[in-house]
Amino acid sequence: MAKTYGPLIWLQLGSMPIVIVSSADAAREIMKTHDIIFSNRPFTSVLDRIFYGSKDVVFSPYGEHWRKMKSICVLHLLSSKQVQLYRQVREDETAQIIRKIQEANGSVVNMTDLLVTLTNNLIARVASGKTYGFQHTVHRIANATTRFFVGNYFPSFTWMDRLSGLLREADEIFKESDDLFEGVIEEHVNKKVFGIKGHDLVDILLEIQKDKSTGFELERYMIKAIILVTFI
């Protein structure tokens, strides 16, 4: 198509305009020169429902709120210092995977399952202090975000998504994940009661929430949104 119509192709998918870029020069103009104009992700009803009204750092519209959320993630959660602090966690989880391979005694090992388990356990321990059962919820969210929602392209036909049960399913997934992360936060607020040890990402977010000098009010649902994005 690019040979016939050129490096920029405009498509209209329902009410959603799509621009296809197929040259390095055009991509540079969009991604570097005019990146702010094209920085927002497309709005979708399922993402807005699951990710707290798109108030997380990934799907939030470009603006002051996004800049504050990004600053929190970059400076407090993903800095090189924080990464080094969790070196022991990485070594522990990797050692467990190696032991499982050794215990197989030469029999067939499903490396995909082991690596998924390793990734999930690493993120869970770094983010929340222990290996919570997040896999089921993450899997449901991943499946929901890849489904075709008619209303995203034809807003006047959103009733079809409601009729098919897709919007109800998105609301159920949100309720499941929100309850899960609410429990995680409660455990960290009452660490002594629940026996939570160490200092993880949830603790850091709760400290930022208490710090009034930042000039940014990190609300509880924003903390849950950051934790959710961390896993996704």
mmCIF file with all atom_site columns, C-alpha atoms in Angstrom:
data_model
loop_
_atom_site.group_PDB
_atom_site.id
_atom_site.type_symbol
_atom_site.label_atom_id
_atom_site.label_alt_id
_atom_site.label_comp_id
_atom_site.label_asym_id
_atom_site.label_entity_id
_atom_site.label_seq_id
_atom_site.pdbx_PDB_ins_code
_atom_site.Cartn_x
_atom_site.Cartn_y
_atom_site.Cartn_z
_atom_site.occupancy
_atom_site.B_iso_or_equiv
_atom_site.pdbx_formal_charge
_atom_site.auth_seq_id
_atom_site.auth_comp_id
_atom_site.auth_asym_id
_atom_site.auth_atom_id
_atom_site.pdbx_PDB_model_num
ATOM 1   C CA . MET A 1 1   ? 0.000   0.000   0.000  1.00 0.00 ? 1   MET A CA 1
ATOM 2   C CA . ALA A 1 2   ? 2.850   2.384   0.772  1.00 0.00 ? 2   ALA A CA 1
ATOM 3   C CA . LYS A 1 3   ? 4.239   1.987   -2.757 1.00 0.00 ? 3   LYS A CA 1
ATOM 4   C CA . THR A 1 4   ? 0.872   3.058   -4.152 1.00 0.00 ? 4   THR A CA 1
ATOM 5   C CA . TYR A 1 5   ? -0.294  5.684   -1.645 1.00 0.00 ? 5   TYR A CA 1
ATOM 6   C CA . GLY A 1 6   ? 2.962   6.908   -0.077 1.00 0.00 ? 6   GLY A CA 1
ATOM 7   C CA . PRO A 1 7   ? 4.574   6.772   3.406  1.00 0.00 ? 7   PRO A CA 1
ATOM 8   C CA . LEU A 1 8   ? 1.512   8.213   5.192  1.00 0.00 ? 8   LEU A CA 1
ATOM 9   C CA . ILE A 1 9   ? -1.834  6.452   4.904  1.00 0.00 ? 9   ILE A CA 1
ATOM 10  C CA . TRP A 1 10  ? -4.969  7.683   6.640  1.00 0.00 ? 10  TRP A CA 1
ATOM 11  C CA . LEU A 1 11  ? -7.726  5.192   7.463  1.00 0.00 ? 11  LEU A CA 1
ATOM 12  C CA . GLN A 1 12  ? -11.089 5.754   9.082  1.00 0.00 ? 12  GLN A CA 1
ATOM 13  C CA . LEU A 1 13  ? -12.088 2.780   11.246 1.00 0.00 ? 13  LEU A CA 1
ATOM 14  C CA . GLY A 1 14  ? -15.589 3.724   12.276 1.00 0.00 ? 14  GLY A CA 1
ATOM 15  C CA . SER A 1 15  ? -15.184 7.004   14.158 1.00 0.00 ? 15  SER A CA 1
ATOM 16  C CA . MET A 1 16  ? -11.497 6.356   14.897 1.00 0.00 ? 16  MET A CA 1
ATOM 17  C CA . PRO A 1 17  ? -8.924  7.934   12.542 1.00 0.00 ? 17  PRO A CA 1
ATOM 18  C CA . ILE A 1 18  ? -5.813  5.810   11.992 1.00 0.00 ? 18  ILE A CA 1
ATOM 19  C CA . VAL A 1 19  ? -2.542  6.996   10.429 1.00 0.00 ? 19  VAL A CA 1
ATOM 20  C CA . ILE A 1 20  ? -0.126  4.354   9.121  1.00 0.00 ? 20  ILE A CA 1
ATOM 21  C CA . VAL A 1 21  ? 3.507   5.493   8.918  1.00 0.00 ? 21  VAL A CA 1
ATOM 22  C CA . SER A 1 22  ? 5.927   3.486   6.783  1.00 0.00 ? 22  SER A CA 1
ATOM 23  C CA . SER A 1 23  ? 9.027   5.658   6.366  1.00 0.00 ? 23  SER A CA 1
ATOM 24  C CA . ALA A 1 24  ? 11.816  6.535   8.774  1.00 0.00 ? 24  ALA A CA 1
ATOM 25  C CA . ASP A 1 25  ? 11.566  10.265  8.056  1.00 0.00 ? 25  ASP A CA 1
ATOM 26  C CA . ALA A 1 26  ? 7.828   10.379  8.729  1.00 0.00 ? 26  ALA A CA 1
ATOM 27  C CA . ALA A 1 27  ? 8.234   8.267   11.867 1.00 0.00 ? 27  ALA A CA 1
ATOM 28  C CA . ARG A 1 28  ? 10.920  10.672  13.107 1.00 0.00 ? 28  ARG A CA 1
ATOM 29  C CA . GLU A 1 29  ? 8.606   13.629  12.598 1.00 0.00 ? 29  GLU A CA 1
ATOM 30  C CA . ILE A 1 30  ? 5.836   11.926  14.604 1.00 0.00 ? 30  ILE A CA 1
ATOM 31  C CA . MET A 1 31  ? 7.886   10.254  17.350 1.00 0.00 ? 31  MET A CA 1
ATOM 32  C CA . LYS A 1 32  ? 10.453  13.034  17.913 1.00 0.00 ? 32  LYS A CA 1
ATOM 33  C CA . THR A 1 33  ? 9.549   16.409  16.391 1.00 0.00 ? 33  THR A CA 1
ATOM 34  C CA . HIS A 1 34  ? 5.803   16.280  17.110 1.00 0.00 ? 34  HIS A CA 1
ATOM 35  C CA . ASP A 1 35  ? 5.780   13.642  19.844 1.00 0.00 ? 35  ASP A CA 1
ATOM 36  C CA . ILE A 1 36  ? 3.566   15.642  22.253 1.00 0.00 ? 36  ILE A CA 1
ATOM 37  C CA . ILE A 1 37  ? 0.772   15.862  19.681 1.00 0.00 ? 37  ILE A CA 1
ATOM 38  C CA . PHE A 1 38  ? 0.818   12.094  19.180 1.00 0.00 ? 38  PHE A CA 1
ATOM 39  C CA . SER A 1 39  ? 1.660   11.078  22.758 1.00 0.00 ? 39  SER A CA 1
ATOM 40  C CA . ASN A 1 40  ? -1.836  10.115  23.959 1.00 0.00 ? 40  ASN A CA 1
ATOM 41  C CA . ARG A 1 41  ? -3.059  6.546   23.653 1.00 0.00 ? 41  ARG A CA 1
ATOM 42  C CA . PRO A 1 42  ? -6.449  5.937   22.029 1.00 0.00 ? 42  PRO A CA 1
ATOM 43  C CA . PHE A 1 43  ? -9.347  5.891   24.478 1.00 0.00 ? 43  PHE A CA 1
ATOM 44  C CA . THR A 1 44  ? -11.019 2.507   24.924 1.00 0.00 ? 44  THR A CA 1
ATOM 45  C CA . SER A 1 45  ? -13.925 1.744   27.217 1.00 0.00 ? 45  SER A CA 1
ATOM 46  C CA . VAL A 1 46  ? -12.413 -1.440  28.676 1.00 0.00 ? 46  VAL A CA 1
ATOM 47  C CA . LEU A 1 47  ? -9.073  0.183   29.560 1.00 0.00 ? 47  LEU A CA 1
ATOM 48  C CA . ASP A 1 48  ? -10.840 3.174   31.086 1.00 0.00 ? 48  ASP A CA 1
ATOM 49  C CA . ARG A 1 49  ? -12.917 0.833   33.257 1.00 0.00 ? 49  ARG A CA 1
ATOM 50  C CA . ILE A 1 50  ? -10.072 -1.404  34.417 1.00 0.00 ? 50  ILE A CA 1
ATOM 51  C CA . PHE A 1 51  ? -7.338  1.217   34.844 1.00 0.00 ? 51  PHE A CA 1
ATOM 52  C CA . TYR A 1 52  ? -9.182  3.580   37.187 1.00 0.00 ? 52  TYR A CA 1
ATOM 53  C CA . GLY A 1 53  ? -10.518 5.987   34.595 1.00 0.00 ? 53  GLY A CA 1
ATOM 54  C CA . SER A 1 54  ? -7.161  6.001   32.764 1.00 0.00 ? 54  SER A CA 1
ATOM 55  C CA . LYS A 1 55  ? -5.457  7.643   35.753 1.00 0.00 ? 55  LYS A CA 1
ATOM 56  C CA . ASP A 1 56  ? -2.402  5.354   35.701 1.00 0.00 ? 56  ASP A CA 1
ATOM 57  C CA . VAL A 1 57  ? 0.961   6.254   34.158 1.00 0.00 ? 57  VAL A CA 1
ATOM 58  C CA . VAL A 1 58  ? 0.446   4.236   30.947 1.00 0.00 ? 58  VAL A CA 1
ATOM 59  C CA . PHE A 1 59  ? -3.031  5.212   29.739 1.00 0.00 ? 59  PHE A CA 1
ATOM 60  C CA . SER A 1 60  ? -3.360  8.636   31.361 1.00 0.00 ? 60  SER A CA 1
ATOM 61  C CA . PRO A 1 61  ? -3.645  11.515  28.842 1.00 0.00 ? 61  PRO A CA 1
ATOM 62  C CA . TYR A 1 62  ? -0.523  13.639  28.463 1.00 0.00 ? 62  TYR A CA 1
ATOM 63  C CA . GLY A 1 63  ? -0.578  16.493  30.960 1.00 0.00 ? 63  GLY A CA 1
ATOM 64  C CA . GLU A 1 64  ? 0.291   17.494  34.513 1.00 0.00 ? 64  GLU A CA 1
ATOM 65  C CA . HIS A 1 65  ? -1.222  14.362  36.081 1.00 0.00 ? 65  HIS A CA 1
ATOM 66  C CA . TRP A 1 66  ? 0.749   12.099  33.738 1.00 0.00 ? 66  TRP A CA 1
ATOM 67  C CA . ARG A 1 67  ? 3.984   14.007  34.396 1.00 0.00 ? 67  ARG A CA 1
ATOM 68  C CA . LYS A 1 68  ? 3.547   13.637  38.167 1.00 0.00 ? 68  LYS A CA 1
ATOM 69  C CA . MET A 1 69  ? 2.772   9.919   37.912 1.00 0.00 ? 69  MET A CA 1
ATOM 70  C CA . LYS A 1 70  ? 5.741   9.371   35.592 1.00 0.00 ? 70  LYS A CA 1
ATOM 71  C CA . SER A 1 71  ? 8.014   11.263  37.984 1.00 0.00 ? 71  SER A CA 1
ATOM 72  C CA . ILE A 1 72  ? 6.949   9.019   40.867 1.00 0.00 ? 72  ILE A CA 1
ATOM 73  C CA . CYS A 1 73  ? 7.640   5.871   38.854 1.00 0.00 ? 73  CYS A CA 1
ATOM 74  C CA . VAL A 1 74  ? 10.986  7.007   37.450 1.00 0.00 ? 74  VAL A CA 1
ATOM 75  C CA . LEU A 1 75  ? 12.438  8.642   40.565 1.00 0.00 ? 75  LEU A CA 1
ATOM 76  C CA . HIS A 1 76  ? 11.065  6.421   43.324 1.00 0.00 ? 76  HIS A CA 1
ATOM 77  C CA . LEU A 1 77  ? 10.231  3.039   41.809 1.00 0.00 ? 77  LEU A CA 1
ATOM 78  C CA . LEU A 1 78  ? 12.471  2.414   38.795 1.00 0.00 ? 78  LEU A CA 1
ATOM 79  C CA . SER A 1 79  ? 15.708  4.218   39.676 1.00 0.00 ? 79  SER A CA 1
ATOM 80  C CA . SER A 1 80  ? 19.006  2.301   39.481 1.00 0.00 ? 80  SER A CA 1
ATOM 81  C CA . LYS A 1 81  ? 19.266  2.498   43.283 1.00 0.00 ? 81  LYS A CA 1
ATOM 82  C CA . GLN A 1 82  ? 15.891  0.802   43.724 1.00 0.00 ? 82  GLN A CA 1
ATOM 83  C CA . VAL A 1 83  ? 16.748  -1.858  41.175 1.00 0.00 ? 83  VAL A CA 1
ATOM 84  C CA . GLN A 1 84  ? 19.942  -2.693  43.062 1.00 0.00 ? 84  GLN A CA 1
ATOM 85  C CA . LEU A 1 85  ? 18.060  -2.915  46.350 1.00 0.00 ? 85  LEU A CA 1
ATOM 86  C CA . TYR A 1 86  ? 16.080  -5.862  45.003 1.00 0.00 ? 86  TYR A CA 1
ATOM 87  C CA . ARG A 1 87  ? 19.072  -7.819  43.759 1.00 0.00 ? 87  ARG A CA 1
ATOM 88  C CA . GLN A 1 88  ? 18.646  -10.408 46.512 1.00 0.00 ? 88  GLN A CA 1
ATOM 89  C CA . VAL A 1 89  ? 15.036  -10.997 45.466 1.00 0.00 ? 89  VAL A CA 1
ATOM 90  C CA . ARG A 1 90  ? 16.139  -11.641 41.882 1.00 0.00 ? 90  ARG A CA 1
ATOM 91  C CA . GLU A 1 91  ? 18.839  -14.038 43.028 1.00 0.00 ? 91  GLU A CA 1
ATOM 92  C CA . ASP A 1 92  ? 16.452  -15.940 45.343 1.00 0.00 ? 92  ASP A CA 1
ATOM 93  C CA . GLU A 1 93  ? 13.757  -16.422 42.698 1.00 0.00 ? 93  GLU A CA 1
ATOM 94  C CA . THR A 1 94  ? 16.304  -17.394 40.029 1.00 0.00 ? 94  THR A CA 1
ATOM 95  C CA . ALA A 1 95  ? 17.837  -19.945 42.398 1.00 0.00 ? 95  ALA A CA 1
ATOM 96  C CA . GLN A 1 96  ? 14.410  -21.512 42.971 1.00 0.00 ? 96  GLN A CA 1
ATOM 97  C CA . ILE A 1 97  ? 13.873  -21.914 39.227 1.00 0.00 ? 97  ILE A CA 1
ATOM 98  C CA . ILE A 1 98  ? 17.310  -23.515 38.837 1.00 0.00 ? 98  ILE A CA 1
ATOM 99  C CA . ARG A 1 99  ? 16.497  -25.961 41.651 1.00 0.00 ? 99  ARG A CA 1
ATOM 100 C CA . LYS A 1 100 ? 13.247  -26.946 39.919 1.00 0.00 ? 100 LYS A CA 1
ATOM 101 C CA . ILE A 1 101 ? 15.166  -27.664 36.711 1.00 0.00 ? 101 ILE A CA 1
ATOM 102 C CA . GLN A 1 102 ? 17.713  -29.738 38.628 1.00 0.00 ? 102 GLN A CA 1
ATOM 103 C CA . GLU A 1 103 ? 14.961  -31.687 40.391 1.00 0.00 ? 103 GLU A CA 1
ATOM 104 C CA . ALA A 1 104 ? 13.532  -32.672 36.994 1.00 0.00 ? 104 ALA A CA 1
ATOM 105 C CA . ASN A 1 105 ? 16.487  -35.107 36.694 1.00 0.00 ? 105 ASN A CA 1
ATOM 106 C CA . GLY A 1 106 ? 16.723  -34.807 32.929 1.00 0.00 ? 106 GLY A CA 1
ATOM 107 C CA . SER A 1 107 ? 12.993  -35.111 32.219 1.00 0.00 ? 107 SER A CA 1
ATOM 108 C CA . VAL A 1 108 ? 11.131  -32.621 30.015 1.00 0.00 ? 108 VAL A CA 1
ATOM 109 C CA . VAL A 1 109 ? 10.772  -29.177 31.596 1.00 0.00 ? 109 VAL A CA 1
ATOM 110 C CA . ASN A 1 110 ? 8.250   -26.568 30.462 1.00 0.00 ? 110 ASN A CA 1
ATOM 111 C CA . MET A 1 111 ? 10.513  -23.516 30.412 1.00 0.00 ? 111 MET A CA 1
ATOM 112 C CA . THR A 1 112 ? 7.660   -21.210 29.434 1.00 0.00 ? 112 THR A CA 1
ATOM 113 C CA . ASP A 1 113 ? 5.785   -21.991 32.653 1.00 0.00 ? 113 ASP A CA 1
ATOM 114 C CA . LEU A 1 114 ? 8.954   -21.649 34.728 1.00 0.00 ? 114 LEU A CA 1
ATOM 115 C CA . LEU A 1 115 ? 9.875   -18.284 33.213 1.00 0.00 ? 115 LEU A CA 1
ATOM 116 C CA . VAL A 1 116 ? 6.329   -16.957 33.639 1.00 0.00 ? 116 VAL A CA 1
ATOM 117 C CA . THR A 1 117 ? 6.427   -18.060 37.281 1.00 0.00 ? 117 THR A CA 1
ATOM 118 C CA . LEU A 1 118 ? 9.832   -16.408 37.724 1.00 0.00 ? 118 LEU A CA 1
ATOM 119 C CA . THR A 1 119 ? 8.603   -13.130 36.242 1.00 0.00 ? 119 THR A CA 1
ATOM 120 C CA . ASN A 1 120 ? 5.395   -13.111 38.275 1.00 0.00 ? 120 ASN A CA 1
ATOM 121 C CA . ASN A 1 121 ? 7.157   -13.924 41.542 1.00 0.00 ? 121 ASN A CA 1
ATOM 122 C CA . LEU A 1 122 ? 9.849   -11.305 40.954 1.00 0.00 ? 122 LEU A CA 1
ATOM 123 C CA . ILE A 1 123 ? 7.346   -8.546  40.259 1.00 0.00 ? 123 ILE A CA 1
ATOM 124 C CA . ALA A 1 124 ? 5.089   -9.620  43.129 1.00 0.00 ? 124 ALA A CA 1
ATOM 125 C CA . ARG A 1 125 ? 7.896   -9.637  45.703 1.00 0.00 ? 125 ARG A CA 1
ATOM 126 C CA . VAL A 1 126 ? 9.389   -6.343  44.526 1.00 0.00 ? 126 VAL A CA 1
ATOM 127 C CA . ALA A 1 127 ? 6.014   -4.623  44.320 1.00 0.00 ? 127 ALA A CA 1
ATOM 128 C CA . SER A 1 128 ? 4.247   -6.050  47.341 1.00 0.00 ? 128 SER A CA 1
ATOM 129 C CA . GLY A 1 129 ? 6.681   -8.015  49.478 1.00 0.00 ? 129 GLY A CA 1
ATOM 130 C CA . LYS A 1 130 ? 5.458   -11.550 48.771 1.00 0.00 ? 130 LYS A CA 1
ATOM 131 C CA . THR A 1 131 ? 4.177   -13.751 45.972 1.00 0.00 ? 131 THR A CA 1
ATOM 132 C CA . TYR A 1 132 ? 0.486   -12.924 45.857 1.00 0.00 ? 132 TYR A CA 1
ATOM 133 C CA . GLY A 1 133 ? -1.761  -14.837 43.448 1.00 0.00 ? 133 GLY A CA 1
ATOM 134 C CA . PHE A 1 134 ? -1.934  -12.142 40.786 1.00 0.00 ? 134 PHE A CA 1
ATOM 135 C CA . GLN A 1 135 ? -1.574  -14.419 37.759 1.00 0.00 ? 135 GLN A CA 1
ATOM 136 C CA . HIS A 1 136 ? -5.276  -15.155 37.308 1.00 0.00 ? 136 HIS A CA 1
ATOM 137 C CA . THR A 1 137 ? -6.270  -11.485 37.450 1.00 0.00 ? 137 THR A CA 1
ATOM 138 C CA . VAL A 1 138 ? -3.462  -10.407 35.113 1.00 0.00 ? 138 VAL A CA 1
ATOM 139 C CA . HIS A 1 139 ? -4.478  -13.122 32.647 1.00 0.00 ? 139 HIS A CA 1
ATOM 140 C CA . ARG A 1 140 ? -8.103  -11.929 32.663 1.00 0.00 ? 140 ARG A CA 1
ATOM 141 C CA . ILE A 1 141 ? -7.046  -8.323  32.085 1.00 0.00 ? 141 ILE A CA 1
ATOM 142 C CA . ALA A 1 142 ? -4.731  -9.304  29.226 1.00 0.00 ? 142 ALA A CA 1
ATOM 143 C CA . ASN A 1 143 ? -7.546  -11.226 27.550 1.00 0.00 ? 143 ASN A CA 1
ATOM 144 C CA . ALA A 1 144 ? -10.062 -8.409  28.025 1.00 0.00 ? 144 ALA A CA 1
ATOM 145 C CA . THR A 1 145 ? -7.792  -5.756  26.522 1.00 0.00 ? 145 THR A CA 1
ATOM 146 C CA . THR A 1 146 ? -7.381  -7.763  23.309 1.00 0.00 ? 146 THR A CA 1
ATOM 147 C CA . ARG A 1 147 ? -11.115 -8.240  22.737 1.00 0.00 ? 147 ARG A CA 1
ATOM 148 C CA . PHE A 1 148 ? -12.942 -6.281  20.038 1.00 0.00 ? 148 PHE A CA 1
ATOM 149 C CA . PHE A 1 149 ? -15.277 -3.664  21.520 1.00 0.00 ? 149 PHE A CA 1
ATOM 150 C CA . VAL A 1 150 ? -17.651 -2.222  18.941 1.00 0.00 ? 150 VAL A CA 1
ATOM 151 C CA . GLY A 1 151 ? -18.118 0.980   20.943 1.00 0.00 ? 151 GLY A CA 1
ATOM 152 C CA . ASN A 1 152 ? -14.445 1.902   20.567 1.00 0.00 ? 152 ASN A CA 1
ATOM 153 C CA . TYR A 1 153 ? -14.961 2.405   16.844 1.00 0.00 ? 153 TYR A CA 1
ATOM 154 C CA . PHE A 1 154 ? -18.701 3.139   16.690 1.00 0.00 ? 154 PHE A CA 1
ATOM 155 C CA . PRO A 1 155 ? -19.681 4.985   19.924 1.00 0.00 ? 155 PRO A CA 1
ATOM 156 C CA . SER A 1 156 ? -23.369 4.938   19.001 1.00 0.00 ? 156 SER A CA 1
ATOM 157 C CA . PHE A 1 157 ? -23.227 1.130   19.037 1.00 0.00 ? 157 PHE A CA 1
ATOM 158 C CA . THR A 1 158 ? -21.793 0.817   22.566 1.00 0.00 ? 158 THR A CA 1
ATOM 159 C CA . TRP A 1 159 ? -25.035 -0.901  23.520 1.00 0.00 ? 159 TRP A CA 1
ATOM 160 C CA . MET A 1 160 ? -23.781 -3.939  21.576 1.00 0.00 ? 160 MET A CA 1
ATOM 161 C CA . ASP A 1 161 ? -20.860 -4.333  23.992 1.00 0.00 ? 161 ASP A CA 1
ATOM 162 C CA . ARG A 1 162 ? -23.284 -4.041  26.883 1.00 0.00 ? 162 ARG A CA 1
ATOM 163 C CA . LEU A 1 163 ? -25.634 -6.566  25.307 1.00 0.00 ? 163 LEU A CA 1
ATOM 164 C CA . SER A 1 164 ? -22.823 -9.036  24.606 1.00 0.00 ? 164 SER A CA 1
ATOM 165 C CA . GLY A 1 165 ? -21.673 -8.852  28.225 1.00 0.00 ? 165 GLY A CA 1
ATOM 166 C CA . LEU A 1 166 ? -18.227 -7.429  27.421 1.00 0.00 ? 166 LEU A CA 1
ATOM 167 C CA . LEU A 1 167 ? -18.704 -4.281  29.499 1.00 0.00 ? 167 LEU A CA 1
ATOM 168 C CA . ARG A 1 168 ? -20.089 -6.313  32.407 1.00 0.00 ? 168 ARG A CA 1
ATOM 169 C CA . GLU A 1 169 ? -17.034 -8.566  32.201 1.00 0.00 ? 169 GLU A CA 1
ATOM 170 C CA . ALA A 1 170 ? -14.729 -5.529  32.248 1.00 0.00 ? 170 ALA A CA 1
ATOM 171 C CA . ASP A 1 171 ? -16.503 -4.235  35.367 1.00 0.00 ? 171 ASP A CA 1
ATOM 172 C CA . GLU A 1 172 ? -16.148 -7.660  37.022 1.00 0.00 ? 172 GLU A CA 1
ATOM 173 C CA . ILE A 1 173 ? -12.432 -7.743  36.233 1.00 0.00 ? 173 ILE A CA 1
ATOM 174 C CA . PHE A 1 174 ? -12.011 -4.257  37.684 1.00 0.00 ? 174 PHE A CA 1
ATOM 175 C CA . LYS A 1 175 ? -13.824 -5.326  40.884 1.00 0.00 ? 175 LYS A CA 1
ATOM 176 C CA . GLU A 1 176 ? -11.609 -8.409  41.173 1.00 0.00 ? 176 GLU A CA 1
ATOM 177 C CA . SER A 1 177 ? -8.353  -6.497  40.713 1.00 0.00 ? 177 SER A CA 1
ATOM 178 C CA . ASP A 1 178 ? -9.460  -3.562  42.886 1.00 0.00 ? 178 ASP A CA 1
ATOM 179 C CA . ASP A 1 179 ? -10.350 -5.879  45.779 1.00 0.00 ? 179 ASP A CA 1
ATOM 180 C CA . LEU A 1 180 ? -7.023  -7.668  45.368 1.00 0.00 ? 180 LEU A CA 1
ATOM 181 C CA . PHE A 1 181 ? -4.904  -4.520  45.455 1.00 0.00 ? 181 PHE A CA 1
ATOM 182 C CA . GLU A 1 182 ? -7.002  -2.986  48.217 1.00 0.00 ? 182 GLU A CA 1
ATOM 183 C CA . GLY A 1 183 ? -6.080  -6.019  50.302 1.00 0.00 ? 183 GLY A CA 1
ATOM 184 C CA . VAL A 1 184 ? -2.401  -5.571  49.456 1.00 0.00 ? 184 VAL A CA 1
ATOM 185 C CA . ILE A 1 185 ? -2.468  -1.932  50.570 1.00 0.00 ? 185 ILE A CA 1
ATOM 186 C CA . GLU A 1 186 ? -4.317  -2.793  53.793 1.00 0.00 ? 186 GLU A CA 1
ATOM 187 C CA . GLU A 1 187 ? -1.691  -5.404  54.613 1.00 0.00 ? 187 GLU A CA 1
ATOM 188 C CA . HIS A 1 188 ? 1.061   -2.816  54.167 1.00 0.00 ? 188 HIS A CA 1
ATOM 189 C CA . VAL A 1 189 ? -0.765  -0.191  56.199 1.00 0.00 ? 189 VAL A CA 1
ATOM 190 C CA . ASN A 1 190 ? -0.981  -2.773  59.010 1.00 0.00 ? 190 ASN A CA 1
ATOM 191 C CA . LYS A 1 191 ? 2.339   -4.544  58.421 1.00 0.00 ? 191 LYS A CA 1
ATOM 192 C CA . LYS A 1 192 ? 2.774   -5.705  61.998 1.00 0.00 ? 192 LYS A CA 1
ATOM 193 C CA . VAL A 1 193 ? -0.640  -7.344  62.066 1.00 0.00 ? 193 VAL A CA 1
ATOM 194 C CA . PHE A 1 194 ? -0.094  -9.217  58.790 1.00 0.00 ? 194 PHE A CA 1
ATOM 195 C CA . GLY A 1 195 ? 3.594   -9.969  59.345 1.00 0.00 ? 195 GLY A CA 1
ATOM 196 C CA . ILE A 1 196 ? 4.762   -8.142  56.213 1.00 0.00 ? 196 ILE A CA 1
ATOM 197 C CA . LYS A 1 197 ? 8.527   -7.561  56.269 1.00 0.00 ? 197 LYS A CA 1
ATOM 198 C CA . GLY A 1 198 ? 10.923  -5.574  54.103 1.00 0.00 ? 198 GLY A CA 1
ATOM 199 C CA . HIS A 1 199 ? 10.407  -2.374  52.157 1.00 0.00 ? 199 HIS A CA 1
ATOM 200 C CA . ASP A 1 200 ? 8.738   -2.716  48.765 1.00 0.00 ? 200 ASP A CA 1
ATOM 201 C CA . LEU A 1 201 ? 7.091   -0.516  46.127 1.00 0.00 ? 201 LEU A CA 1
ATOM 202 C CA . VAL A 1 202 ? 3.778   -0.355  48.000 1.00 0.00 ? 202 VAL A CA 1
ATOM 203 C CA . ASP A 1 203 ? 5.585   0.984   51.062 1.00 0.00 ? 203 ASP A CA 1
ATOM 204 C CA . ILE A 1 204 ? 7.287   3.635   48.921 1.00 0.00 ? 204 ILE A CA 1
ATOM 205 C CA . LEU A 1 205 ? 3.968   4.721   47.406 1.00 0.00 ? 205 LEU A CA 1
ATOM 206 C CA . LEU A 1 206 ? 2.357   4.957   50.846 1.00 0.00 ? 206 LEU A CA 1
ATOM 207 C CA . GLU A 1 207 ? 5.260   7.126   52.037 1.00 0.00 ? 207 GLU A CA 1
ATOM 208 C CA . ILE A 1 208 ? 4.827   9.429   49.036 1.00 0.00 ? 208 ILE A CA 1
ATOM 209 C CA . GLN A 1 209 ? 1.116   9.651   49.835 1.00 0.00 ? 209 GLN A CA 1
ATOM 210 C CA . LYS A 1 210 ? 1.903   10.861  53.349 1.00 0.00 ? 210 LYS A CA 1
ATOM 211 C CA . ASP A 1 211 ? 4.506   13.370  52.141 1.00 0.00 ? 211 ASP A CA 1
ATOM 212 C CA . LYS A 1 212 ? 2.622   16.642  51.642 1.00 0.00 ? 212 LYS A CA 1
ATOM 213 C CA . SER A 1 213 ? 5.719   18.527  50.450 1.00 0.00 ? 213 SER A CA 1
ATOM 214 C CA . THR A 1 214 ? 5.464   17.125  46.913 1.00 0.00 ? 214 THR A CA 1
ATOM 215 C CA . GLY A 1 215 ? 2.462   19.278  46.065 1.00 0.00 ? 215 GLY A CA 1
ATOM 216 C CA . PHE A 1 216 ? 0.798   16.272  44.466 1.00 0.00 ? 216 PHE A CA 1
ATOM 217 C CA . GLU A 1 217 ? -1.915  14.311  46.230 1.00 0.00 ? 217 GLU A CA 1
ATOM 218 C CA . LEU A 1 218 ? -1.334  10.624  45.510 1.00 0.00 ? 218 LEU A CA 1
ATOM 219 C CA . GLU A 1 219 ? -4.745  9.153   46.174 1.00 0.00 ? 219 GLU A CA 1
ATOM 220 C CA . ARG A 1 220 ? -5.349  5.537   47.111 1.00 0.00 ? 220 ARG A CA 1
ATOM 221 C CA . TYR A 1 221 ? -6.822  4.577   43.744 1.00 0.00 ? 221 TYR A CA 1
ATOM 222 C CA . MET A 1 222 ? -3.719  6.011   42.045 1.00 0.00 ? 222 MET A CA 1
ATOM 223 C CA . ILE A 1 223 ? -1.537  3.711   44.140 1.00 0.00 ? 223 ILE A CA 1
ATOM 224 C CA . LYS A 1 224 ? -3.650  0.753   43.031 1.00 0.00 ? 224 LYS A CA 1
ATOM 225 C CA . ALA A 1 225 ? -3.392  1.926   39.416 1.00 0.00 ? 225 ALA A CA 1
ATOM 226 C CA . ILE A 1 226 ? 0.419   2.024   39.622 1.00 0.00 ? 226 ILE A CA 1
ATOM 227 C CA . ILE A 1 227 ? 0.562   -1.451  41.192 1.00 0.00 ? 227 ILE A CA 1
ATOM 228 C CA . LEU A 1 228 ? -1.775  -2.790  38.507 1.00 0.00 ? 228 LEU A CA 1
ATOM 229 C CA . VAL A 1 229 ? 0.330   -1.328  35.680 1.00 0.00 ? 229 VAL A CA 1
ATOM 230 C CA . THR A 1 230 ? 3.469   -2.756  37.299 1.00 0.00 ? 230 THR A CA 1
ATOM 231 C CA . PHE A 1 231 ? 2.049   -6.263  36.948 1.00 0.00 ? 231 PHE A CA 1
ATOM 232 C CA . ILE A 1 232 ? 0.483   -5.810  33.538 1.00 0.00 ? 232 ILE A CA 1
#
